[in-house]
Amino acid sequence: MSARSSYSCFHLFLLVVLALFRLCSSNQNSHCNDVERQALLWFKHGLTDESRRLTSWVAENKDCCTWAGIACNNSTGHVHRVHLPGLDGMTLKGDISKSLLDLKQLKHLDLSCNDFGGIQVPKFIGSFQNLRYLNLSYSNFSGTIPPQLGNLSKLHVPILGSFHGRLSETTSMANMKWLSGLGMLHHLDMSGVDLSKATDWLQVINSLPSLVQLHLSGCELSNLHMYVPSVNLRSLSVLDLSYNNFNSSVSQWIFSVTSLVSLDLTECHFHGPIPSFRNLTSLELLHVAMNDFMNSSSIFQELSSSNLISLDISGCGISSSVLDSLQNLTNLISLHLTGNQLTKRIPKSLGNFCKLREIDLSGNNIGNISLTYFLESFLECKSPALESLWLSYNYITGIIPHSIGNLSFLRTLDLSDNQISGPIPYSIGRLSSLEELYVGYNQINGNLPDSIGQLSSLEELSISYNRLNGSLPDSLGQLSKLTSLDFLIICLQYLYGSANKLILRLQVANWIPPFQLRSLYLKSCVLGPQFPLWLQSQKDLKELDISNTGISSPMPESFVRSFSKLLYLNMSNNHIRGPLTFSGIPATLEFIDISSNGFWGTLHPLLCSSGVTTTYYLDLENNHLSGDIPECWEKWPRLGILNLGNNSLSGEIPRTLGSLDLQYLNMHGNKISGRLHSSLMNLTELDVLELGRNELTGSIPTWIGTKLTHLRILNLRLNRFDGNIPHELCHIRHIQILDLAHNNLSGNIPRCFNNFSILSGIESNSGDDFSYFINGPEKITEGDSLVTNEREDTYSSILPLVMLIDLSSNNLTGYIPSELTSLLELTSLNLSRNQLSGSIPEKIGNVKELMSLDLSVNRLSGELPMSLSSLNFLSSFNVSFNNLTGRIPTGTQLQSFGESSFFGNKLCGAPLTEANGCEPVEAATHTIGEKKEDDGVDWGLIISIVVGFVCGFWMIMGPLIVRRSWRIAYFGFLSKLRYMVYDVIHKYCCHMFSC
């Protein structure tokens, strides 16, 4: 071997040794040092890790580089990456420890999508000198973003947007000057941060020449800086200013950024003049929904030379004629046209878009276009690439064509809310990629095809509100990926005359479906009479609705406990029998409705053995529950709606109810006794208080009026309350239903009822949230009663429109206050069966919305006011058994009521058949508002008769006395007239008697 060869081998051996030494040294150093490991443990100590994501963070594990979310430098072993974003509800909570500052080489910090309880962004984060990437978005921070972040001179990507959650304040910035020193920024996201006071935003952004992406969506910006001489944004490719209400014309500086690839101006409310897109030759994504300036064909002609692949012009007032200008945009992959004015036929030029993967034409009222015609344009492509098709809320007719099966790449198909008829074609099974199918709210009939079981990728299915019938196919059980099965109200006759009448009865009793659903709505399907035990296999359920499904067998005790993730449970309107064994229900439940069943027993197992801290809605109405209402309400701290109506509950109202933040409380129709305890005055947010049909005693507390000032409904009817109606009730300005009937109340009706601002029309009634309290989602409360004309009806979904005062069947005395006539929005007034006296207020006709008026069985006197003739909406009227007199006003709806509405008075006129003692009068009636004179001598009439007689006598006799010639002529005329009459009579008699 030569010397040169020996030297080469030695040199190679030396290199291998050095490499192995460095590798061993690198491996030895890859373990994090004790200081950084201890810093991470202190950081964990300040957090609440409910999802147990940090279980590997323990002192026993010396190598923190192997901990979840931690990455280290391979050479130095220093921690350079902390990546802990929240995933699918797995969030971290608590404080961010300052111990993280010991991570000197940290380059990447991601704490996004967690919940830090509204704390401020820590100022010490600005001390990480090596930080390149910072993501704190969607983590429930609040307050002002600290300007100390401007010290992060090496920062490339700060994602600081969308801090605010439902329970926190919005983050904000007074100015953006601290960003000017971050010269290495190329991606800035501050979406959701309140920048309304940061008037320097464009000036600062213009000083960042390396910026590539800028996201300022929903920042409450209002000044677009219309006149900017020049912009220094040569590298900017992504500009997102969406959801800022500029409400101005579009500034031209935007269209001078020639490097733009993506421009998002969604819902900025821009209007003319029309901008020029000619310079934006690199533009690929243009989202300009909810702006007025886009409704011009010239804009699309300018865009025809671009390489657009995504275009969103939803809600821009686009007409059908503008669509023809789109035909050259053949590179489009995504096209959104929802909420426009495409009233004519869709041009077949859409068939040129063979690269199109998603198109949204929903909400356009396209017209009587057949689905077959529409699909033909896409089927003309040799290999249609369409993946998502939204056509909901149009007037599309016809059937679903068999050719639908040729759209083999389709993943989402939404045909809901149209007029599509016929059956679902068997070819639907060829859509092997389909993940979402929505065909609800149409007129589809027939059976579900067996081929639906071939949709192996299907995750969501909605077929509600159609005319389907028969049994659900067994092949439905083959859909292993199904997560949301929506049969919501598919069997109930509700819309379109008749709706689905599907039956879900399984042939195999112990069937276990292959899918795991998250949402299951089977309302009004035929499931019963046996309880569907297969439901217990659905461990991932979050929403379950099996209401009105004909189940009558007892519920298994372990049923509800089977669903550890359940948020929504509705089993109402069945006949489920057995004791109320709901112990151990999931702590996640927010909505519980088991009303209108046959549950019996006490409330203790449900209320006292469960630790449900999240429930907001609890409805146990219309069951057979008995016993006392227990004092366990501290276990239900978030409860806002509580309905225990129409059971057999007894005892007193629990004092601990006053510790809740209830908005709706219904205990109507029970056997609750005792007085109203003062602890209920703490329910200051209460909108509805239903305590009617119980055995409550004592006087009505004054604190109802002074503390519960948000009340919209107060129902205390059919109890044993006594004493006066407290004047403090007049403080409930928003009241619209006041029902105190059938008690032992006495004294006068308060004159201050005109303080009710909604009933008087001073304040408008916006009852959206109020309707939710009454009806809930897809619910109508059945226990709330409305009594008119002694007929008890049920409150329906129109309850927010009902305006009622019912004080009937008490011992009230005194006059009817005239102030009641100022309640212009009142629809029902019942003061019957009291001891009221005096007359009916003259201006009762001012309450023109009255539909029901009952003043019967009192001691009222006088006449019926003529203003009653202006009540055009009266459908129920009763003044019987009073001391009323006079004639019933005519020309009004009063004549349409039966005689029983007027019995027991001294009234006359239609509809009464007898005069009842009234003096006859001329047919002419008094006009409205005319005052009738008292009976007695009418001296005006007598004087006018005497004066007329005297004047007439002397006008004839005066000239005869003065002039002799007139006397001779006058008596000569009378003599001739006498002989003429005599002659006529004589000839007539001769003719009659032949004389």
CSV table of C-alpha atoms in Angstrom, one decimal, residues 457-731:
chain,number,residue,atom,x,y,z
A,457,SER,CA,-68.1,9.0,3.2
A,458,LEU,CA,-71.3,10.6,4.4
A,459,GLU,CA,-71.0,12.5,7.6
A,460,GLU,CA,-74.1,14.7,7.7
A,461,LEU,CA,-77.6,13.9,6.4
A,462,SER,CA,-80.7,16.2,6.5
A,463,ILE,CA,-83.9,15.1,4.9
A,464,SER,CA,-86.4,17.0,7.2
A,465,TYR,CA,-89.7,18.5,6.1
A,466,ASN,CA,-90.4,16.5,3.0
A,467,ARG,CA,-93.1,13.9,2.1
A,468,LEU,CA,-91.0,10.7,2.6
A,469,ASN,CA,-92.7,7.6,3.9
A,470,GLY,CA,-92.0,4.0,4.7
A,471,SER,CA,-89.3,2.6,6.9
A,472,LEU,CA,-85.7,3.9,7.0
A,473,PRO,CA,-83.6,1.5,5.0
A,474,ASP,CA,-81.4,-1.0,6.8
A,475,SER,CA,-78.5,0.2,4.7
A,476,LEU,CA,-78.5,3.3,6.7
A,477,GLY,CA,-76.6,1.3,9.3
A,478,GLN,CA,-73.7,1.0,7.0
A,479,LEU,CA,-72.8,4.6,7.1
A,480,SER,CA,-69.8,4.3,9.4
A,481,LYS,CA,-68.6,7.9,9.1
A,482,LEU,CA,-72.0,9.5,9.9
A,483,THR,CA,-71.7,12.2,12.6
A,484,SER,CA,-74.9,14.2,12.2
A,485,LEU,CA,-78.2,12.5,11.4
A,486,ASP,CA,-80.9,15.2,11.0
A,487,PHE,CA,-84.4,13.9,10.8
A,488,LEU,CA,-85.7,17.0,12.6
A,489,ILE,CA,-89.5,17.0,12.5
A,490,ILE,CA,-89.6,14.7,9.5
A,491,CYS,CA,-92.8,13.0,10.5
A,492,LEU,CA,-94.8,15.9,11.9
A,493,GLN,CA,-97.4,17.6,9.7
A,494,TYR,CA,-96.1,21.1,9.8
A,495,LEU,CA,-95.1,22.5,6.4
A,496,TYR,CA,-96.2,21.8,2.8
A,497,GLY,CA,-99.4,20.2,3.9
A,498,SER,CA,-97.9,16.8,4.9
A,499,ALA,CA,-94.4,15.9,6.0
A,500,ASN,CA,-92.3,12.8,6.3
A,501,LYS,CA,-93.8,9.7,7.9
A,502,LEU,CA,-90.7,7.6,8.3
A,503,ILE,CA,-90.5,4.7,10.7
A,504,LEU,CA,-87.3,3.7,12.4
A,505,ARG,CA,-87.8,0.2,13.8
A,506,LEU,CA,-84.9,-2.2,13.8
A,507,GLN,CA,-85.2,-5.8,13.0
A,508,VAL,CA,-82.4,-6.8,15.3
A,509,ALA,CA,-83.0,-5.9,18.9
A,510,ASN,CA,-79.4,-5.8,20.0
A,511,TRP,CA,-78.2,-3.9,16.9
A,512,ILE,CA,-75.1,-1.7,17.3
A,513,PRO,CA,-74.6,0.8,14.6
A,514,PRO,CA,-71.2,1.1,13.0
A,515,PHE,CA,-71.2,5.0,13.2
A,516,GLN,CA,-70.7,7.3,16.1
A,517,LEU,CA,-73.0,10.3,15.8
A,518,ARG,CA,-72.4,13.7,17.3
A,519,SER,CA,-75.9,15.0,16.5
A,520,LEU,CA,-79.1,13.0,16.2
A,521,TYR,CA,-82.5,14.6,15.6
A,522,LEU,CA,-85.4,12.1,15.3
A,523,LYS,CA,-88.2,14.4,16.5
A,524,SER,CA,-91.6,13.0,15.5
A,525,CYS,CA,-90.3,9.9,13.9
A,526,VAL,CA,-91.9,6.5,14.9
A,527,LEU,CA,-89.4,4.9,17.3
A,528,GLY,CA,-91.6,3.5,20.0
A,529,PRO,CA,-93.2,2.0,21.8
A,530,GLN,CA,-90.0,0.4,23.1
A,531,PHE,CA,-87.1,2.5,24.2
A,532,PRO,CA,-84.4,2.5,21.5
A,533,LEU,CA,-81.5,0.8,23.4
A,534,TRP,CA,-79.1,1.1,20.4
A,535,LEU,CA,-78.8,4.8,21.2
A,536,GLN,CA,-76.6,4.0,24.2
A,537,SER,CA,-73.9,2.9,21.8
A,538,GLN,CA,-73.5,6.5,20.6
A,539,LYS,CA,-70.8,7.6,23.0
A,540,ASP,CA,-69.9,10.8,21.1
A,541,LEU,CA,-73.4,12.3,21.1
A,542,LYS,CA,-73.6,16.0,21.9
A,543,GLU,CA,-77.1,16.6,20.7
A,544,LEU,CA,-80.0,14.2,21.0
A,545,ASP,CA,-83.7,14.9,20.1
A,546,ILE,CA,-86.1,12.0,20.4
A,547,SER,CA,-89.1,14.1,21.2
A,548,ASN,CA,-92.6,13.0,20.1
A,549,THR,CA,-91.5,9.6,18.9
A,550,GLY,CA,-94.1,7.4,20.5
A,551,ILE,CA,-91.9,5.9,23.2
A,552,SER,CA,-93.9,4.6,26.1
A,553,SER,CA,-91.7,2.0,27.8
A,554,PRO,CA,-89.6,3.0,30.9
A,555,MET,CA,-86.2,4.6,30.3
A,556,PRO,CA,-83.2,2.6,31.4
A,557,GLU,CA,-81.6,4.0,34.5
A,558,SER,CA,-78.2,4.1,32.8
A,559,PHE,CA,-79.4,5.7,29.6
A,560,VAL,CA,-78.4,9.4,30.2
A,561,ARG,CA,-75.2,8.4,31.9
A,562,SER,CA,-74.1,6.7,28.7
A,563,PHE,CA,-73.4,10.1,27.0
A,564,SER,CA,-70.4,11.8,28.7
A,565,LYS,CA,-70.3,14.6,26.1
A,566,LEU,CA,-74.0,15.3,25.8
A,567,LEU,CA,-74.9,19.1,25.6
A,568,TYR,CA,-78.5,18.9,24.4
A,569,LEU,CA,-81.2,16.4,25.4
A,570,ASN,CA,-84.9,16.6,24.3
A,571,MET,CA,-87.2,13.7,25.1
A,572,SER,CA,-90.4,15.7,25.5
A,573,ASN,CA,-93.9,14.7,24.4
A,574,ASN,CA,-93.6,11.0,24.8
A,575,HIS,CA,-95.2,8.6,27.3
A,576,ILE,CA,-92.1,7.5,29.0
A,577,ARG,CA,-93.1,6.0,32.3
A,578,GLY,CA,-91.2,5.3,35.5
A,579,PRO,CA,-89.5,7.2,38.3
A,580,LEU,CA,-87.3,10.2,37.6
A,581,THR,CA,-84.0,8.4,37.8
A,582,PHE,CA,-81.6,11.0,36.3
A,583,SER,CA,-78.9,10.7,38.8
A,584,GLY,CA,-75.4,10.9,37.5
A,585,ILE,CA,-76.3,12.9,34.4
A,586,PRO,CA,-73.3,14.3,32.3
A,587,ALA,CA,-71.8,17.4,33.8
A,588,THR,CA,-71.7,18.8,30.2
A,589,LEU,CA,-75.5,19.1,29.7
A,590,GLU,CA,-76.7,22.6,28.9
A,591,PHE,CA,-80.3,21.8,27.7
A,592,ILE,CA,-82.6,19.2,29.4
A,593,ASP,CA,-86.2,18.9,28.2
A,594,ILE,CA,-88.2,15.8,29.5
A,595,SER,CA,-91.5,17.5,29.6
A,596,SER,CA,-94.9,16.0,28.8
A,597,ASN,CA,-94.1,12.4,29.8
A,598,GLY,CA,-95.1,10.1,32.6
A,599,PHE,CA,-92.2,10.5,35.0
A,600,TRP,CA,-93.2,10.3,38.6
A,601,GLY,CA,-91.5,10.6,42.0
A,602,THR,CA,-89.6,13.5,43.6
A,603,LEU,CA,-87.1,15.9,42.3
A,604,HIS,CA,-84.4,14.9,44.8
A,605,PRO,CA,-82.6,12.2,42.6
A,606,LEU,CA,-82.3,14.7,39.7
A,607,LEU,CA,-81.5,17.9,41.6
A,608,CYS,CA,-79.5,16.8,44.6
A,609,SER,CA,-77.3,13.9,43.4
A,610,SER,CA,-76.0,15.5,40.3
A,611,GLY,CA,-73.3,18.1,40.0
A,612,VAL,CA,-74.5,19.8,36.8
A,613,THR,CA,-72.8,23.1,36.7
A,614,THR,CA,-73.4,23.9,33.0
A,615,THR,CA,-77.2,23.4,32.6
A,616,TYR,CA,-79.0,26.5,31.4
A,617,TYR,CA,-82.4,25.1,30.4
A,618,LEU,CA,-84.4,22.6,32.5
A,619,ASP,CA,-87.9,21.7,31.6
A,620,LEU,CA,-89.9,19.1,33.6
A,621,GLU,CA,-93.4,20.3,32.9
A,622,ASN,CA,-96.4,18.1,32.4
A,623,ASN,CA,-95.3,15.0,34.4
A,624,HIS,CA,-96.5,13.4,37.6
A,625,LEU,CA,-93.8,14.7,39.9
A,626,SER,CA,-94.7,15.2,43.6
A,627,GLY,CA,-93.2,16.1,46.9
A,628,ASP,CA,-91.4,19.2,48.0
A,629,ILE,CA,-89.0,21.2,45.8
A,630,PRO,CA,-85.6,20.5,47.4
A,631,GLU,CA,-83.0,23.1,48.4
A,632,CYS,CA,-80.3,21.9,46.1
A,633,TRP,CA,-80.1,24.8,43.6
A,634,GLU,CA,-76.5,25.6,44.4
A,635,LYS,CA,-75.7,22.6,42.2
A,636,TRP,CA,-77.2,24.4,39.2
A,637,PRO,CA,-75.4,27.8,39.2
A,638,ARG,CA,-75.9,28.6,35.4
A,639,LEU,CA,-79.6,27.8,35.3
A,640,GLY,CA,-81.5,30.5,33.5
A,641,ILE,CA,-84.8,28.8,32.4
A,642,LEU,CA,-86.7,26.5,34.9
A,643,ASN,CA,-90.1,25.0,34.1
A,644,LEU,CA,-91.7,22.8,36.7
A,645,GLY,CA,-95.3,23.5,35.6
A,646,ASN,CA,-98.3,21.2,35.7
A,647,ASN,CA,-97.0,18.6,38.2
A,648,SER,CA,-98.1,17.8,41.8
A,649,LEU,CA,-95.3,19.5,43.6
A,650,SER,CA,-96.1,20.8,47.1
A,651,GLY,CA,-94.5,22.7,50.0
A,652,GLU,CA,-93.0,26.2,49.8
A,653,ILE,CA,-90.9,27.7,47.1
A,654,PRO,CA,-87.2,27.1,48.0
A,655,ARG,CA,-85.3,30.0,49.2
A,656,THR,CA,-82.1,29.0,47.4
A,657,LEU,CA,-83.8,29.7,44.1
A,658,GLY,CA,-83.0,33.3,44.8
A,659,SER,CA,-79.3,32.6,44.4
A,660,LEU,CA,-79.7,31.8,40.7
A,661,ASP,CA,-79.7,34.1,37.6
A,662,LEU,CA,-83.1,32.9,36.3
A,663,GLN,CA,-84.8,34.6,33.4
A,664,TYR,CA,-87.8,32.3,33.3
A,665,LEU,CA,-89.5,30.6,36.2
A,666,ASN,CA,-92.6,28.5,35.8
A,667,MET,CA,-94.3,26.6,38.6
A,668,HIS,CA,-97.8,27.0,37.3
A,669,GLY,CA,-100.3,24.2,38.1
A,670,ASN,CA,-98.9,22.6,41.3
A,671,LYS,CA,-99.8,22.6,45.0
A,672,ILE,CA,-97.2,25.0,46.2
A,673,SER,CA,-98.3,26.8,49.4
A,674,GLY,CA,-97.0,29.5,51.8
A,675,ARG,CA,-95.9,33.0,51.2
A,676,LEU,CA,-93.5,34.3,48.5
A,677,HIS,CA,-90.2,34.4,50.3
A,678,SER,CA,-88.2,37.6,50.1
A,679,SER,CA,-85.1,35.7,48.7
A,680,LEU,CA,-86.9,35.7,45.3
A,681,MET,CA,-86.3,39.5,45.1
A,682,ASN,CA,-82.7,38.6,44.1
A,683,LEU,CA,-84.0,37.3,40.7
A,684,THR,CA,-83.5,40.7,39.2
A,685,GLU,CA,-83.1,39.4,35.7
A,686,LEU,CA,-86.4,37.5,35.7
A,687,ASP,CA,-88.5,38.0,32.6
A,688,VAL,CA,-91.3,35.5,33.3
A,689,LEU,CA,-92.8,34.5,36.7
A,690,GLU,CA,-95.5,31.9,36.3
A,691,LEU,CA,-97.0,30.9,39.7
A,692,GLY,CA,-100.6,30.5,38.8
A,693,ARG,CA,-102.9,27.6,39.9
A,694,ASN,CA,-101.2,27.0,43.3
A,695,GLU,CA,-102.1,27.6,46.9
A,696,LEU,CA,-100.0,30.6,47.7
A,697,THR,CA,-101.2,32.9,50.5
A,698,GLY,CA,-100.5,36.3,52.0
A,699,SER,CA,-100.3,39.7,50.2
A,700,ILE,CA,-98.6,40.3,46.9
A,701,PRO,CA,-95.1,41.5,48.0
A,702,THR,CA,-94.2,45.1,47.0
A,703,TRP,CA,-90.7,43.9,46.1
A,704,ILE,CA,-92.1,42.3,42.9
A,705,GLY,CA,-92.5,45.7,41.5
A,706,THR,CA,-89.4,47.4,42.9
A,707,LYS,CA,-86.9,44.5,42.4
A,708,LEU,CA,-88.2,42.4,39.5
A,709,THR,CA,-88.4,45.3,37.1
A,710,HIS,CA,-87.6,43.3,34.0
A,711,LEU,CA,-90.7,41.2,34.2
A,712,ARG,CA,-92.7,40.7,31.0
A,713,ILE,CA,-95.1,38.1,32.4
A,714,LEU,CA,-96.5,38.0,36.0
A,715,ASN,CA,-99.1,35.3,36.5
A,716,LEU,CA,-100.4,34.8,40.0
A,717,ARG,CA,-103.9,33.7,39.1
A,718,LEU,CA,-105.9,31.1,41.0
A,719,ASN,CA,-104.1,31.4,44.4
A,720,ARG,CA,-105.2,32.8,47.7
A,721,PHE,CA,-103.5,36.2,47.7
A,722,ASP,CA,-105.3,38.9,49.7
A,723,GLY,CA,-104.9,42.6,50.4
A,724,ASN,CA,-104.6,45.4,47.9
A,725,ILE,CA,-102.9,45.3,44.5
A,726,PRO,CA,-99.6,47.1,45.4
A,727,HIS,CA,-98.9,50.3,43.6
A,728,GLU,CA,-95.3,49.2,43.3
A,729,LEU,CA,-96.3,46.9,40.4
A,730,CYS,CA,-96.4,50.1,38.3
A,731,HIS,CA,-92.6,50.1,38.3
